[in-house]
Coordinates of N, CA and C in Angstrom, one line a residue:
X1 N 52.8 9.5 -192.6 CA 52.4 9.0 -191.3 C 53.7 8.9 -190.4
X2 N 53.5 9.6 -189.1 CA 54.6 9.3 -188.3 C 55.0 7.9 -187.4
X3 N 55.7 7.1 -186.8 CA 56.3 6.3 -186.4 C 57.4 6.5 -185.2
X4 N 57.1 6.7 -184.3 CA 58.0 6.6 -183.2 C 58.5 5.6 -182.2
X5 N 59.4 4.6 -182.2 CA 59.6 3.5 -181.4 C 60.5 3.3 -180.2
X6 N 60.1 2.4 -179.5 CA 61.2 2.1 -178.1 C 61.1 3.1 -177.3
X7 N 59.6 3.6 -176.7 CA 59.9 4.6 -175.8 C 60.5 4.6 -174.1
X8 N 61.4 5.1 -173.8 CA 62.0 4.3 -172.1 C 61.5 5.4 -171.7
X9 N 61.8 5.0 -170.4 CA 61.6 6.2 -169.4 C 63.0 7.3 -169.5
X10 N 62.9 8.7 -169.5 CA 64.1 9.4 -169.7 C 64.6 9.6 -168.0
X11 N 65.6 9.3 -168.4 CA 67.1 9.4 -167.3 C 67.5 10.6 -166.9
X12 N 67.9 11.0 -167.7 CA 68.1 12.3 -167.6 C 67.5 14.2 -168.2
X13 N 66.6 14.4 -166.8 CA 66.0 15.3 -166.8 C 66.4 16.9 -166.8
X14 N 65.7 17.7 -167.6 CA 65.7 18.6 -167.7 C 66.0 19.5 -165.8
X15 N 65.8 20.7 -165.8 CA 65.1 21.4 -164.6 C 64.0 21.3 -164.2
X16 N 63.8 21.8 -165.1 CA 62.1 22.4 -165.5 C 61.4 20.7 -165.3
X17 N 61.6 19.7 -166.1 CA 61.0 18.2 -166.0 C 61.5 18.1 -164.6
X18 N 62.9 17.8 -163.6 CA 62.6 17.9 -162.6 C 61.7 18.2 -161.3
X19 N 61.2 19.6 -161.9 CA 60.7 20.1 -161.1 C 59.1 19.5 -161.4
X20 N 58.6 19.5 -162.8 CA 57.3 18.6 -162.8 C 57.3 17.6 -162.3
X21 N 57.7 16.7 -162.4 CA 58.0 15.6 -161.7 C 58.0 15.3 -160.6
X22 N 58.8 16.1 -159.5 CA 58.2 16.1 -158.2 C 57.8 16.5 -157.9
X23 N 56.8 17.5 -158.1 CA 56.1 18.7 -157.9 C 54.5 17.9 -158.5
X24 N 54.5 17.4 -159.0 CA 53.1 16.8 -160.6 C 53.1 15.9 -160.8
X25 N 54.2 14.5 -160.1 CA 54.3 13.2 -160.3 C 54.0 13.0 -161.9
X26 N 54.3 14.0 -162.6 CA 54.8 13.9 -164.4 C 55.9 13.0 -164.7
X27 N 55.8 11.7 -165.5 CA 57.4 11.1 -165.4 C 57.2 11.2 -167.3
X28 N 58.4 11.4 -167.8 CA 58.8 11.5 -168.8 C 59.6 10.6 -169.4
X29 N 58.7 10.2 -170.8 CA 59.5 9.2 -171.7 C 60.0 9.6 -172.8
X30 N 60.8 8.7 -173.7 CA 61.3 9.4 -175.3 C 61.1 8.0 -176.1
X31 N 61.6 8.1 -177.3 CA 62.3 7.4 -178.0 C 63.4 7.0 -178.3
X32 N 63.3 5.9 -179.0 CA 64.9 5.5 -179.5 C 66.1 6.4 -180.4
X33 N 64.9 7.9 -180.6 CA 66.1 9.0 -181.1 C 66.5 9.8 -179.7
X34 N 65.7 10.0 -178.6 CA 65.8 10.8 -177.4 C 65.1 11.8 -177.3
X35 N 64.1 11.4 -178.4 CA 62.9 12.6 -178.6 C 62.1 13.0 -176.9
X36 N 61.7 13.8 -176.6 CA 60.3 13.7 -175.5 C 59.3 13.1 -176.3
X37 N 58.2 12.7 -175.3 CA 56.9 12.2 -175.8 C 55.9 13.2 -176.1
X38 N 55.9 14.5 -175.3 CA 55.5 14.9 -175.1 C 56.0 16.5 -176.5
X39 N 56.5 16.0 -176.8 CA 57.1 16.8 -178.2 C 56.7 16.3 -179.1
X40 N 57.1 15.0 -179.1 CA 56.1 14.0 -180.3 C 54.9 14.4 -180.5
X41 N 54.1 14.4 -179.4 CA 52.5 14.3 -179.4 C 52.0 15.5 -180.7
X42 N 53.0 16.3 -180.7 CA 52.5 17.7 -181.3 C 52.8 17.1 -183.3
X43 N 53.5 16.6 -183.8 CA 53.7 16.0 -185.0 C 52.7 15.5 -185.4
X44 N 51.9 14.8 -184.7 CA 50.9 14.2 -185.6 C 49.6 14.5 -186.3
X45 N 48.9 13.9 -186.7 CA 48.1 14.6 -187.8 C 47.1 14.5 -186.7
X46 N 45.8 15.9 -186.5 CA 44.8 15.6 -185.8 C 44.0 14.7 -186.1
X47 N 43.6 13.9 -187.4 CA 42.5 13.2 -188.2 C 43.1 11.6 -188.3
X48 N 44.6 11.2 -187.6 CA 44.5 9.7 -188.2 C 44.5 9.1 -186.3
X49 N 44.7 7.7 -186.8 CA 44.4 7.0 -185.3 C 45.7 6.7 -184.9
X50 N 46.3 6.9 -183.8 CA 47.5 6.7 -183.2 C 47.5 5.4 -182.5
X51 N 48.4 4.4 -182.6 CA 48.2 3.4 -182.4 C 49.4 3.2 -181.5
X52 N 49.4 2.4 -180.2 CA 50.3 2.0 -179.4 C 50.8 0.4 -179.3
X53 N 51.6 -0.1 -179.9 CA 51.7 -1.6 -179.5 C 53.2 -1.9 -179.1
X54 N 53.3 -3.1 -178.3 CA 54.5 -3.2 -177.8 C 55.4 -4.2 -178.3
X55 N 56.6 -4.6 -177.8 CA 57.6 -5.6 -178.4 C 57.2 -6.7 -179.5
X56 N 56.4 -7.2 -178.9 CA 56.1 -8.3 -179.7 C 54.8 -8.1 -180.6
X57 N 54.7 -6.5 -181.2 CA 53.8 -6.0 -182.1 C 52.3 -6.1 -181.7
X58 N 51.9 -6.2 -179.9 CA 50.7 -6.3 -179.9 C 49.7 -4.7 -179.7
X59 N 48.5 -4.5 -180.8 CA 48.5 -3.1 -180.3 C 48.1 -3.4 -178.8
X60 N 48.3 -2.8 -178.4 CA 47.8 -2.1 -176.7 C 46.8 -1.0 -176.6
X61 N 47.2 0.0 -177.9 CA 46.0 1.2 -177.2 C 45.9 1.7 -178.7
X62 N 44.9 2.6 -178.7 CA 44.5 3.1 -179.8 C 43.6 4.4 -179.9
X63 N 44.1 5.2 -180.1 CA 42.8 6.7 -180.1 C 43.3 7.7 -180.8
X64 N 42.5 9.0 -181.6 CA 42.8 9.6 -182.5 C 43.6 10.9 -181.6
X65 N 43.8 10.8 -180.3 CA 43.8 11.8 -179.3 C 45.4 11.2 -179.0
X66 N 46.7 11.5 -179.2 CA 48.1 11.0 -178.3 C 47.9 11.2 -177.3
X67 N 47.3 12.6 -177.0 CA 47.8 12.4 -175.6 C 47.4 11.7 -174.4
X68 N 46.1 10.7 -175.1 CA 45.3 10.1 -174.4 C 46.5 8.3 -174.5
X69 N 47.4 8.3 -175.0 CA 48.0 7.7 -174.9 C 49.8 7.7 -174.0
X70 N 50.6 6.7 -173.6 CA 51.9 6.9 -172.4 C 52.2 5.4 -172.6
X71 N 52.9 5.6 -174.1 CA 54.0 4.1 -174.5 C 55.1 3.9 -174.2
X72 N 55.2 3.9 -172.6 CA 56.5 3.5 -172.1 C 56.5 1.6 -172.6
X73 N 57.7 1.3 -172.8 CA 58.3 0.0 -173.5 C 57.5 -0.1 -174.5
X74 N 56.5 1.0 -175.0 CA 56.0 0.5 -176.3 C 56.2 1.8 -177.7
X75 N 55.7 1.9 -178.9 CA 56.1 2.7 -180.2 C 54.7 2.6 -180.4
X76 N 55.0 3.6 -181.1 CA 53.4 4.2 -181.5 C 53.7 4.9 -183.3
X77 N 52.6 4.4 -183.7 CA 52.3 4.7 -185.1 C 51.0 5.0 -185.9
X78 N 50.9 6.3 -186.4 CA 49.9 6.6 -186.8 C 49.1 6.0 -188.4
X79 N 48.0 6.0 -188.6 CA 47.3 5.3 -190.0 C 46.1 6.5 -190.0
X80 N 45.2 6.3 -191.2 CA 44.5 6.8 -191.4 C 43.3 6.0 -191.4
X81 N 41.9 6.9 -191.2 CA 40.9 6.0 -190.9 C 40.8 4.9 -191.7
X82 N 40.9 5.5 -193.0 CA 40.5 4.2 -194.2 C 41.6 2.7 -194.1
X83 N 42.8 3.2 -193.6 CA 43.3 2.1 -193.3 C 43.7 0.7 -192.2
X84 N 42.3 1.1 -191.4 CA 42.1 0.6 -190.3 C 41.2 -0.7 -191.0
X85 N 41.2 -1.8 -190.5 CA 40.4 -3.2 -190.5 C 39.5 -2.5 -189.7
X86 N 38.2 -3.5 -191.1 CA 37.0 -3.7 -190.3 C 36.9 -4.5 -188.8
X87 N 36.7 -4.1 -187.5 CA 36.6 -5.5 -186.7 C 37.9 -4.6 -185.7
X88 N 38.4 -3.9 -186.0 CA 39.7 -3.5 -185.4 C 39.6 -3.1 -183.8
X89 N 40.1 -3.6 -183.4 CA 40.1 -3.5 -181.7 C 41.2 -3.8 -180.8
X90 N 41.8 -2.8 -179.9 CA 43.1 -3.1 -179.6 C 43.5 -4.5 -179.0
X91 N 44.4 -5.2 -178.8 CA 44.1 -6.8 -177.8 C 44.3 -7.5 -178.6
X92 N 43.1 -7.5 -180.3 CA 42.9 -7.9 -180.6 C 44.0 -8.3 -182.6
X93 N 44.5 -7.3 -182.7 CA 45.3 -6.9 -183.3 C 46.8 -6.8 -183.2
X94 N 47.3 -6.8 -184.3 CA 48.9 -6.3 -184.4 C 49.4 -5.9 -184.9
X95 N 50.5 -5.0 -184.8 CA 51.1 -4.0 -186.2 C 52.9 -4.9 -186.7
X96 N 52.7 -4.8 -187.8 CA 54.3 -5.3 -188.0 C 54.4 -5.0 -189.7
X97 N 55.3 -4.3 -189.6 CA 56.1 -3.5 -191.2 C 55.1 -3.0 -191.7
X98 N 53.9 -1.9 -191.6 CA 52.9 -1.0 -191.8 C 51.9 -2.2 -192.1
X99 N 51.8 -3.3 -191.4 CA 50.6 -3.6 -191.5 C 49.8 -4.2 -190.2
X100 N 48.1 -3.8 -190.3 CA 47.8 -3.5 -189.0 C 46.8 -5.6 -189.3
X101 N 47.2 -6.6 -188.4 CA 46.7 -7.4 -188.9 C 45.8 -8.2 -187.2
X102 N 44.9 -9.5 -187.6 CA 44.0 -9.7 -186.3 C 45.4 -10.9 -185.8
X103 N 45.2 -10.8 -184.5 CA 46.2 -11.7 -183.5 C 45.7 -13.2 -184.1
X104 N 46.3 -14.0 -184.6 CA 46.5 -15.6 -184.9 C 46.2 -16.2 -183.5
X105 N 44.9 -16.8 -183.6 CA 44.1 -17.5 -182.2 C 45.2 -19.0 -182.5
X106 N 45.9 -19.1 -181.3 CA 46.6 -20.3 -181.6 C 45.1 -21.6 -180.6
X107 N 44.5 -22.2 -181.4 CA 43.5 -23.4 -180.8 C 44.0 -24.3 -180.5
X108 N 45.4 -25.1 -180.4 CA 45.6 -26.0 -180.5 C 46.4 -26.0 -178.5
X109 N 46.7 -24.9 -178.4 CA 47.6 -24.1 -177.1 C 46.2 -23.6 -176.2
X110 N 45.3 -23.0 -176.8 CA 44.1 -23.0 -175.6 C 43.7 -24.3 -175.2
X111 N 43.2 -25.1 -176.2 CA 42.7 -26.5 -176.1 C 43.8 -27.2 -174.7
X112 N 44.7 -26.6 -174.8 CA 46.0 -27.6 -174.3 C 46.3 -27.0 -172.7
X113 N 45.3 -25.9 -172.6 CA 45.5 -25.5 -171.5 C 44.3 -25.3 -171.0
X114 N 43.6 -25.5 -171.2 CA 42.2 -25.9 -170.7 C 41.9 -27.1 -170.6
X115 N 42.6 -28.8 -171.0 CA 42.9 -29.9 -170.4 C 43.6 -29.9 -168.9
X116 N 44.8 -29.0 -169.4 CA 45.4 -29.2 -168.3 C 44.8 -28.4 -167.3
X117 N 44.0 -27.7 -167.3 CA 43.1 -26.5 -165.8 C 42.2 -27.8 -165.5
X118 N 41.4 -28.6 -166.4 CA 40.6 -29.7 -165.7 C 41.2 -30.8 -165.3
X119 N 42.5 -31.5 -165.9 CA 43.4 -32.0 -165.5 C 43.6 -32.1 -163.9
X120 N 44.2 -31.0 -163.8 CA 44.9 -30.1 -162.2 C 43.5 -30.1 -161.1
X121 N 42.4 -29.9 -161.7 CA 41.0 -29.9 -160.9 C 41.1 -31.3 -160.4
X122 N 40.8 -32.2 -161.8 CA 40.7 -33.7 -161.2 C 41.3 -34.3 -160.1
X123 N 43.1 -34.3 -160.6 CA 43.9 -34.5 -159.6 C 43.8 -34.5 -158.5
X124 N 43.7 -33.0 -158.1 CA 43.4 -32.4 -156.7 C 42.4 -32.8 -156.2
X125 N 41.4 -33.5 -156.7 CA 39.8 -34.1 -156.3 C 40.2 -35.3 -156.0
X126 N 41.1 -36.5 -156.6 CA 41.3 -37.4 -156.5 C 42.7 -37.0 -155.3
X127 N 43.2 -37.0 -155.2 CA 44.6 -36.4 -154.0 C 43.5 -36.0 -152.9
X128 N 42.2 -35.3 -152.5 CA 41.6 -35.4 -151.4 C 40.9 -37.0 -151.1
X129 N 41.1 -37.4 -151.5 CA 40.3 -38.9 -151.5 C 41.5 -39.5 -150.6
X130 N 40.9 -40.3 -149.2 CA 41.5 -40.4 -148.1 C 41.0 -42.1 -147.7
X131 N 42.3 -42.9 -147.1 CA 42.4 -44.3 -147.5 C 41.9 -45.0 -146.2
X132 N 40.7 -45.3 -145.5 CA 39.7 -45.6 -144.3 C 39.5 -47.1 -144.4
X133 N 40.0 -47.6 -143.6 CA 39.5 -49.3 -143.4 C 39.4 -50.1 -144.4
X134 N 41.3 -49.6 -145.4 CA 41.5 -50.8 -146.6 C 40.8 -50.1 -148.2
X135 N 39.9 -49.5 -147.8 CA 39.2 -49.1 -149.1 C 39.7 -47.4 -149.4
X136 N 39.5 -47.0 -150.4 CA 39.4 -45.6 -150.6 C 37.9 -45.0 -150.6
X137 N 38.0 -43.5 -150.1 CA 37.1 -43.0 -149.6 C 37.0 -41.4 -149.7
X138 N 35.8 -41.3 -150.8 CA 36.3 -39.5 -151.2 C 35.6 -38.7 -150.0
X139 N 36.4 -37.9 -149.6 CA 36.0 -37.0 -148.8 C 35.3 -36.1 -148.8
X140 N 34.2 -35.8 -149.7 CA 33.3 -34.5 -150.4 C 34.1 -33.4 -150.8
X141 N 35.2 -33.6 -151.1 CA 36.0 -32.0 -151.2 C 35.4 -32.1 -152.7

């Protein structure tokens, strides 16, 4: 299975890439060896899933098709069908040292920000509440 990581945008262009480029609005990336992408594409096996995820191992994309894939700041690595998880769905997943695993729902961090979004609602409800003849007095906002 192939593995190709850190793809940037390439700097320095061919002719021929020049001329696609402004001619085709074609922008060209590589790898951390200075491979093209578009040379890579051709290595891989037609039959496994090519997988795109970025720095912090999240996949981002996923199709049996590269070319349908363009991992600028991300690495792409191929598996085979069988070794895909049941349930697998890009977003939802992550790859790190050949293993493809489901994203760790942190509950305790949603919970904690979904206080604070009703929190910030309240607030702002109470901060329209306007001070009339000694008493407070909510404004319908």
């Amino acid at each position: 299975m192939r593995h190709f990581k850190n793809f940037t945008k390439t700097t320095e262009l061919t002719l021929v890439q020049q001329k696609l480029s402004e001619n085709c609005s074609i922008q060209f990336i590589q790898d951390e060896s200075g491979v093209d992408w578009y040379v890579l594409q051709k290595l891989f096996q037609p039959d496994t899933l090519k997988i795109q995820y970025d720095k912090t191992g999240l996949i981002i994309a996923a199709d049996k098709d590269a070319t349908k894939l363009f991992p600028l700041n991300c690495s792409v690595v191929e598996f085979a069908d069988t070794d895909i998880p049941d349930g697998f769905q890009p977003g939802n997943f992550t790859y790190s040292n050949g293993v493809i695993a489901p994203v760790q729902i942190d509950y305790v961090a949603l919970a904690t920000a979904e206080r604070d979004r009703r929190m910030t609602s309240v607030t702002a409800k109470n901060q329209s509440a306007c001070r009339s003849s000694g008493r407070w007095r909510y404004n319908g906002c």
